mmCIF file of C-alpha atoms in Angstrom:
data_model
loop_
_atom_site.group_PDB
_atom_site.id
_atom_site.type_symbol
_atom_site.label_atom_id
_atom_site.label_comp_id
_atom_site.label_asym_id
_atom_site.label_seq_id
_atom_site.Cartn_x
_atom_site.Cartn_y
_atom_site.Cartn_z
ATOM 1 C CA UNK A 1 16.134 -121.322 -149.112
ATOM 2 C CA UNK A 2 17.127 -124.293 -150.773
ATOM 3 C CA UNK A 3 18.355 -124.955 -154.316
ATOM 4 C CA UNK A 4 18.620 -128.161 -156.140
ATOM 5 C CA UNK A 5 18.809 -129.142 -159.579
ATOM 6 C CA UNK A 6 16.511 -131.611 -161.992
ATOM 7 C CA UNK A 7 17.516 -133.919 -165.158
ATOM 8 C CA UNK A 8 14.326 -133.713 -167.141
ATOM 9 C CA UNK A 9 13.625 -134.983 -170.490
ATOM 10 C CA UNK A 10 14.583 -132.386 -171.536
ATOM 11 C CA UNK A 11 18.211 -131.448 -170.052
ATOM 12 C CA UNK A 12 18.909 -130.232 -166.509
ATOM 13 C CA UNK A 13 17.166 -127.217 -165.257
ATOM 14 C CA UNK A 14 17.652 -125.776 -161.495
ATOM 15 C CA UNK A 15 15.250 -123.665 -158.870
ATOM 16 C CA UNK A 16 14.142 -123.569 -155.799
ATOM 17 C CA UNK A 17 12.831 -127.067 -153.996
ATOM 18 C CA UNK A 18 10.212 -127.036 -151.783
ATOM 19 C CA UNK A 19 8.986 -130.264 -150.587
ATOM 20 C CA UNK A 20 9.634 -132.932 -153.299
ATOM 21 C CA UNK A 21 8.445 -129.325 -156.028
ATOM 22 C CA UNK A 22 11.259 -127.577 -157.954
ATOM 23 C CA UNK A 23 10.358 -124.306 -159.013
ATOM 24 C CA UNK A 24 11.869 -122.118 -162.052
ATOM 25 C CA UNK A 25 11.388 -119.552 -163.919
ATOM 26 C CA UNK A 26 10.569 -121.622 -166.693
ATOM 27 C CA UNK A 27 7.737 -123.932 -164.884
ATOM 28 C CA UNK A 28 7.153 -125.994 -162.107
ATOM 29 C CA UNK A 29 8.653 -129.855 -161.469
ATOM 30 C CA UNK A 30 8.156 -132.814 -159.736
ATOM 31 C CA UNK A 31 10.680 -134.728 -158.229
ATOM 32 C CA UNK A 32 10.462 -138.062 -159.188
ATOM 33 C CA UNK A 33 7.622 -137.616 -162.160
ATOM 34 C CA UNK A 34 9.026 -134.999 -164.327
ATOM 35 C CA UNK A 35 13.193 -135.922 -163.477
ATOM 36 C CA UNK A 36 15.645 -137.034 -160.817
ATOM 37 C CA UNK A 37 17.879 -134.942 -158.708
ATOM 38 C CA UNK A 38 21.594 -134.039 -160.091
ATOM 39 C CA UNK A 39 24.346 -132.925 -157.731
ATOM 40 C CA UNK A 40 23.232 -129.274 -156.718
ATOM 41 C CA UNK A 41 26.336 -127.685 -158.379
ATOM 42 C CA UNK A 42 28.354 -128.128 -161.311
ATOM 43 C CA UNK A 43 31.714 -127.770 -159.664
ATOM 44 C CA UNK A 44 35.002 -127.315 -161.731
ATOM 45 C CA UNK A 45 36.921 -128.767 -158.876
ATOM 46 C CA UNK A 46 36.373 -130.675 -155.688
ATOM 47 C CA UNK A 47 38.581 -129.153 -153.050
ATOM 48 C CA UNK A 48 38.389 -131.420 -150.038
ATOM 49 C CA UNK A 49 39.903 -131.164 -146.699
ATOM 50 C CA UNK A 50 41.632 -134.098 -144.196
ATOM 51 C CA UNK A 51 42.201 -134.448 -140.821
ATOM 52 C CA UNK A 52 40.371 -131.901 -139.092
ATOM 53 C CA UNK A 53 38.539 -133.309 -136.548
ATOM 54 C CA UNK A 54 40.952 -134.436 -133.410
ATOM 55 C CA UNK A 55 38.830 -137.711 -132.867
ATOM 56 C CA UNK A 56 39.806 -138.522 -136.634
ATOM 57 C CA UNK A 57 43.548 -137.770 -135.851
ATOM 58 C CA UNK A 58 43.181 -139.771 -132.692
ATOM 59 C CA UNK A 59 41.464 -142.911 -135.143
ATOM 60 C CA UNK A 60 43.323 -143.189 -138.147
ATOM 61 C CA UNK A 61 46.912 -142.224 -136.130
ATOM 62 C CA UNK A 62 47.005 -138.867 -138.055
ATOM 63 C CA UNK A 63 49.496 -135.643 -136.683
ATOM 64 C CA UNK A 64 47.618 -133.178 -136.082
ATOM 65 C CA UNK A 65 48.086 -130.653 -139.259
ATOM 66 C CA UNK A 66 49.514 -127.183 -139.076
ATOM 67 C CA UNK A 67 47.146 -125.537 -141.654
ATOM 68 C CA UNK A 68 44.248 -127.209 -143.580
ATOM 69 C CA UNK A 69 45.315 -131.025 -145.655
ATOM 70 C CA UNK A 70 43.485 -130.619 -149.048
ATOM 71 C CA UNK A 71 43.372 -133.121 -152.109
ATOM 72 C CA UNK A 72 41.080 -132.244 -155.368
ATOM 73 C CA UNK A 73 38.130 -134.830 -156.997
ATOM 74 C CA UNK A 74 37.383 -133.899 -160.557
ATOM 75 C CA UNK A 75 34.146 -132.938 -161.536
ATOM 76 C CA UNK A 76 33.368 -136.782 -162.606
ATOM 77 C CA UNK A 77 33.611 -137.817 -159.060
ATOM 78 C CA UNK A 78 30.624 -136.383 -158.603
ATOM 79 C CA UNK A 79 27.081 -138.203 -158.438
ATOM 80 C CA UNK A 80 23.488 -137.034 -156.879
ATOM 81 C CA UNK A 81 21.560 -138.380 -154.205
ATOM 82 C CA UNK A 82 19.656 -141.886 -154.765
ATOM 83 C CA UNK A 83 22.077 -142.451 -157.344
ATOM 84 C CA UNK A 84 24.145 -145.709 -156.792
ATOM 85 C CA UNK A 85 27.490 -145.371 -155.430
ATOM 86 C CA UNK A 86 29.869 -147.468 -157.539
ATOM 87 C CA UNK A 87 32.629 -150.240 -156.295
ATOM 88 C CA UNK A 88 35.288 -150.820 -159.023
ATOM 89 C CA UNK A 89 36.187 -153.789 -159.334
ATOM 90 C CA UNK A 90 39.708 -152.697 -158.656
ATOM 91 C CA UNK A 91 39.499 -152.409 -155.083
ATOM 92 C CA UNK A 92 38.966 -154.738 -152.285
ATOM 93 C CA UNK A 93 37.556 -152.012 -149.426
ATOM 94 C CA UNK A 94 35.559 -149.203 -150.098
ATOM 95 C CA UNK A 95 34.708 -146.664 -146.892
ATOM 96 C CA UNK A 96 31.986 -143.385 -146.535
ATOM 97 C CA UNK A 97 32.422 -139.942 -144.698
ATOM 98 C CA UNK A 98 30.050 -138.047 -144.308
ATOM 99 C CA UNK A 99 31.165 -134.468 -144.683
ATOM 100 C CA UNK A 100 29.607 -130.560 -144.677
ATOM 101 C CA UNK A 101 30.329 -128.653 -148.280
ATOM 102 C CA UNK A 102 30.127 -125.104 -149.103
ATOM 103 C CA UNK A 103 29.321 -124.239 -152.595
ATOM 104 C CA UNK A 104 31.255 -121.406 -153.808
ATOM 105 C CA UNK A 105 28.310 -118.561 -155.811
ATOM 106 C CA UNK A 106 31.623 -116.431 -157.436
ATOM 107 C CA UNK A 107 35.115 -116.011 -158.778
ATOM 108 C CA UNK A 108 36.868 -115.112 -156.032
ATOM 109 C CA UNK A 109 40.838 -115.276 -154.685
ATOM 110 C CA UNK A 110 42.968 -113.989 -152.030
ATOM 111 C CA UNK A 111 39.839 -113.214 -149.952
ATOM 112 C CA UNK A 112 40.051 -112.787 -145.841
ATOM 113 C CA UNK A 113 37.917 -115.340 -143.677
ATOM 114 C CA UNK A 114 35.035 -112.465 -143.036
ATOM 115 C CA UNK A 115 34.282 -112.216 -146.375
ATOM 116 C CA UNK A 116 33.865 -115.826 -147.226
ATOM 117 C CA UNK A 117 29.702 -115.689 -146.420
ATOM 118 C CA UNK A 118 29.493 -112.577 -149.416
ATOM 119 C CA UNK A 119 31.214 -115.894 -151.897
ATOM 120 C CA UNK A 120 29.167 -118.857 -150.727
ATOM 121 C CA UNK A 121 26.059 -119.855 -152.536
ATOM 122 C CA UNK A 122 25.410 -122.198 -149.618
ATOM 123 C CA UNK A 123 25.837 -125.609 -148.276
ATOM 124 C CA UNK A 124 25.007 -129.379 -149.157
ATOM 125 C CA UNK A 125 26.579 -132.656 -148.354
ATOM 126 C CA UNK A 126 29.609 -135.048 -149.594
ATOM 127 C CA UNK A 127 30.186 -138.398 -148.552
ATOM 128 C CA UNK A 128 34.084 -138.879 -148.911
ATOM 129 C CA UNK A 129 33.885 -142.175 -150.769
ATOM 130 C CA UNK A 130 37.290 -143.614 -150.692
ATOM 131 C CA UNK A 131 39.085 -146.870 -152.260
ATOM 132 C CA UNK A 132 40.910 -147.191 -149.340
ATOM 133 C CA UNK A 133 43.148 -149.764 -150.182
ATOM 134 C CA UNK A 134 44.644 -148.036 -152.906
ATOM 135 C CA UNK A 135 48.244 -146.323 -153.068
ATOM 136 C CA UNK A 136 47.817 -142.299 -152.632
ATOM 137 C CA UNK A 137 44.964 -140.111 -152.261
ATOM 138 C CA UNK A 138 44.169 -139.745 -156.489
ATOM 139 C CA UNK A 139 43.604 -143.450 -157.044
ATOM 140 C CA UNK A 140 41.732 -143.549 -153.517
ATOM 141 C CA UNK A 141 39.856 -140.566 -153.912
ATOM 142 C CA UNK A 142 39.198 -139.353 -157.322
ATOM 143 C CA UNK A 143 37.891 -141.849 -159.070
ATOM 144 C CA UNK A 144 34.285 -141.513 -161.124
ATOM 145 C CA UNK A 145 31.399 -141.437 -158.260
ATOM 146 C CA UNK A 146 33.691 -140.952 -155.512
ATOM 147 C CA UNK A 147 31.733 -137.810 -154.248
ATOM 148 C CA UNK A 148 27.628 -138.565 -154.160
ATOM 149 C CA UNK A 149 26.804 -134.859 -153.774
ATOM 150 C CA UNK A 150 23.119 -133.441 -152.634
ATOM 151 C CA UNK A 151 20.444 -133.298 -152.303
ATOM 152 C CA UNK A 152 20.172 -129.394 -152.584
ATOM 153 C CA UNK A 153 22.208 -126.449 -151.475
ATOM 154 C CA UNK A 154 20.994 -124.824 -148.415
ATOM 155 C CA UNK A 155 21.423 -121.105 -148.268
ATOM 156 C CA UNK A 156 20.795 -119.742 -144.950
ATOM 157 C CA UNK A 157 22.820 -121.658 -142.727
ATOM 158 C CA UNK A 158 25.818 -120.828 -140.287
ATOM 159 C CA UNK A 159 28.252 -123.525 -140.888
ATOM 160 C CA UNK A 160 29.962 -123.569 -137.255
ATOM 161 C CA UNK A 161 27.978 -125.133 -134.823
ATOM 162 C CA UNK A 162 26.084 -127.913 -136.859
ATOM 163 C CA UNK A 163 25.059 -131.400 -135.661
ATOM 164 C CA UNK A 164 25.681 -134.637 -138.024
ATOM 165 C CA UNK A 165 24.949 -138.263 -138.176
ATOM 166 C CA UNK A 166 25.519 -140.707 -140.314
ATOM 167 C CA UNK A 167 23.990 -144.165 -140.648
ATOM 168 C CA UNK A 168 24.767 -147.235 -142.838
ATOM 169 C CA UNK A 169 21.574 -149.598 -142.724
ATOM 170 C CA UNK A 170 20.153 -148.951 -139.952
ATOM 171 C CA UNK A 171 23.256 -148.375 -137.235
ATOM 172 C CA UNK A 172 24.606 -145.381 -136.725
ATOM 173 C CA UNK A 173 28.407 -144.968 -137.270
ATOM 174 C CA UNK A 174 29.209 -140.867 -136.829
ATOM 175 C CA UNK A 175 27.663 -138.309 -134.530
ATOM 176 C CA UNK A 176 29.405 -135.225 -134.248
ATOM 177 C CA UNK A 177 28.560 -131.356 -134.716
ATOM 178 C CA UNK A 178 30.974 -128.877 -136.832
ATOM 179 C CA UNK A 179 32.106 -126.834 -133.795
ATOM 180 C CA UNK A 180 34.671 -130.144 -133.432
ATOM 181 C CA UNK A 181 36.144 -129.104 -136.808
ATOM 182 C CA UNK A 182 40.469 -127.762 -136.505
ATOM 183 C CA UNK A 183 39.659 -125.501 -139.007
ATOM 184 C CA UNK A 184 36.643 -123.995 -139.267
ATOM 185 C CA UNK A 185 34.626 -123.702 -143.195
ATOM 186 C CA UNK A 186 35.449 -119.896 -143.630
ATOM 187 C CA UNK A 187 39.147 -120.384 -142.655
ATOM 188 C CA UNK A 188 39.587 -123.357 -144.911
ATOM 189 C CA UNK A 189 37.949 -121.317 -147.792
ATOM 190 C CA UNK A 190 40.043 -118.167 -146.887
ATOM 191 C CA UNK A 191 43.220 -120.694 -147.110
ATOM 192 C CA UNK A 192 42.427 -122.395 -150.219
ATOM 193 C CA UNK A 193 41.503 -118.836 -152.447
ATOM 194 C CA UNK A 194 45.236 -117.887 -151.859
ATOM 195 C CA UNK A 195 45.943 -120.908 -153.631
ATOM 196 C CA UNK A 196 43.391 -121.120 -155.852
ATOM 197 C CA UNK A 197 40.776 -119.142 -158.671
ATOM 198 C CA UNK A 198 37.432 -120.085 -156.960
ATOM 199 C CA UNK A 199 34.615 -120.631 -159.399
ATOM 200 C CA UNK A 200 31.016 -120.344 -159.234
ATOM 201 C CA UNK A 201 29.659 -124.065 -158.620
ATOM 202 C CA UNK A 202 33.010 -125.237 -156.504
ATOM 203 C CA UNK A 203 32.573 -127.671 -153.944
ATOM 204 C CA UNK A 204 34.602 -127.535 -150.660
ATOM 205 C CA UNK A 205 34.592 -129.998 -148.288
ATOM 206 C CA UNK A 206 35.326 -129.682 -144.905
ATOM 207 C CA UNK A 207 36.887 -132.959 -143.944
ATOM 208 C CA UNK A 208 35.126 -136.227 -141.626
ATOM 209 C CA UNK A 209 34.426 -136.672 -138.257
ATOM 210 C CA UNK A 210 35.443 -139.954 -136.492
ATOM 211 C CA UNK A 211 34.464 -143.265 -137.300
ATOM 212 C CA UNK A 212 34.555 -143.397 -141.658
ATOM 213 C CA UNK A 213 34.282 -146.660 -142.006
ATOM 214 C CA UNK A 214 33.588 -149.911 -144.347
ATOM 215 C CA UNK A 215 30.681 -150.098 -147.016
ATOM 216 C CA UNK A 216 29.587 -153.290 -149.241
ATOM 217 C CA UNK A 217 27.546 -153.528 -151.898
ATOM 218 C CA UNK A 218 23.750 -153.544 -150.807
ATOM 219 C CA UNK A 219 25.002 -150.925 -148.046
ATOM 220 C CA UNK A 220 22.367 -147.403 -147.965
ATOM 221 C CA UNK A 221 24.739 -144.440 -147.006
ATOM 222 C CA UNK A 222 22.501 -141.913 -145.130
ATOM 223 C CA UNK A 223 23.995 -138.558 -144.493
ATOM 224 C CA UNK A 224 21.986 -135.909 -142.127
ATOM 225 C CA UNK A 225 23.503 -132.474 -141.417
ATOM 226 C CA UNK A 226 21.050 -130.565 -139.156
ATOM 227 C CA UNK A 227 19.700 -127.360 -141.561
ATOM 228 C CA UNK A 228 19.981 -128.972 -144.803
ATOM 229 C CA UNK A 229 18.747 -132.630 -144.726
ATOM 230 C CA UNK A 230 20.300 -136.218 -145.605
ATOM 231 C CA UNK A 231 22.052 -137.556 -148.534
ATOM 232 C CA UNK A 232 21.553 -141.075 -149.270
ATOM 233 C CA UNK A 233 23.203 -143.591 -151.449
ATOM 234 C CA UNK A 234 23.432 -147.378 -152.049
ATOM 235 C CA UNK A 235 26.516 -149.304 -152.815
ATOM 236 C CA UNK A 236 26.226 -150.888 -156.383
ATOM 237 C CA UNK A 237 27.736 -154.118 -156.955
ATOM 238 C CA UNK A 238 31.375 -154.018 -158.517
ATOM 239 C CA UNK A 239 31.615 -153.238 -161.928
#
């Protein structure tokens, strides 16, 4: 099942998504006619794991981590499918990275890897936008609009062996599988739950495969994960 959120003239609504239609307890809405998609969850934080694919370590000349290497994006980072990616005036190098994301369904802490499926609502997609020329991860990755998220949450999915690809305009830039992760999604969620009390709607991104790269104003980034769909956003002019 796919779960989505829609911004209507009377406010946000949430429900089951089916081929362009959102079915809620209070009515049915057509995406586009009745409103636009919102990020499919409202996280208190977006927990992002880096350096989780061996090919990416080789490409970026990173050392292999002994434990999941993570950082946090704030809620204002999240923007929806088809919304423009901002290009801040204070950077001259913006990059994309296509990542699988788990959405937490209940408040939890100190869970074991085997318990993770019980606390996950489902899976979606994130573009980990990075102002690569800025100093430090927070300055690079935590700005408003730096986490396109969506288009919806797929609830019936095994995240451990999915194919993915990323296109920038008509050029394939990423092509990988989630079974190439150094730490699998269940290990990562359990690891983070030892350090944080995870809240309903929190998003956990599992890192990008190799070939994250530069994007320019006017570029369209389309990230597809098997079993979920495609997250698509176009880069806006610098503001």
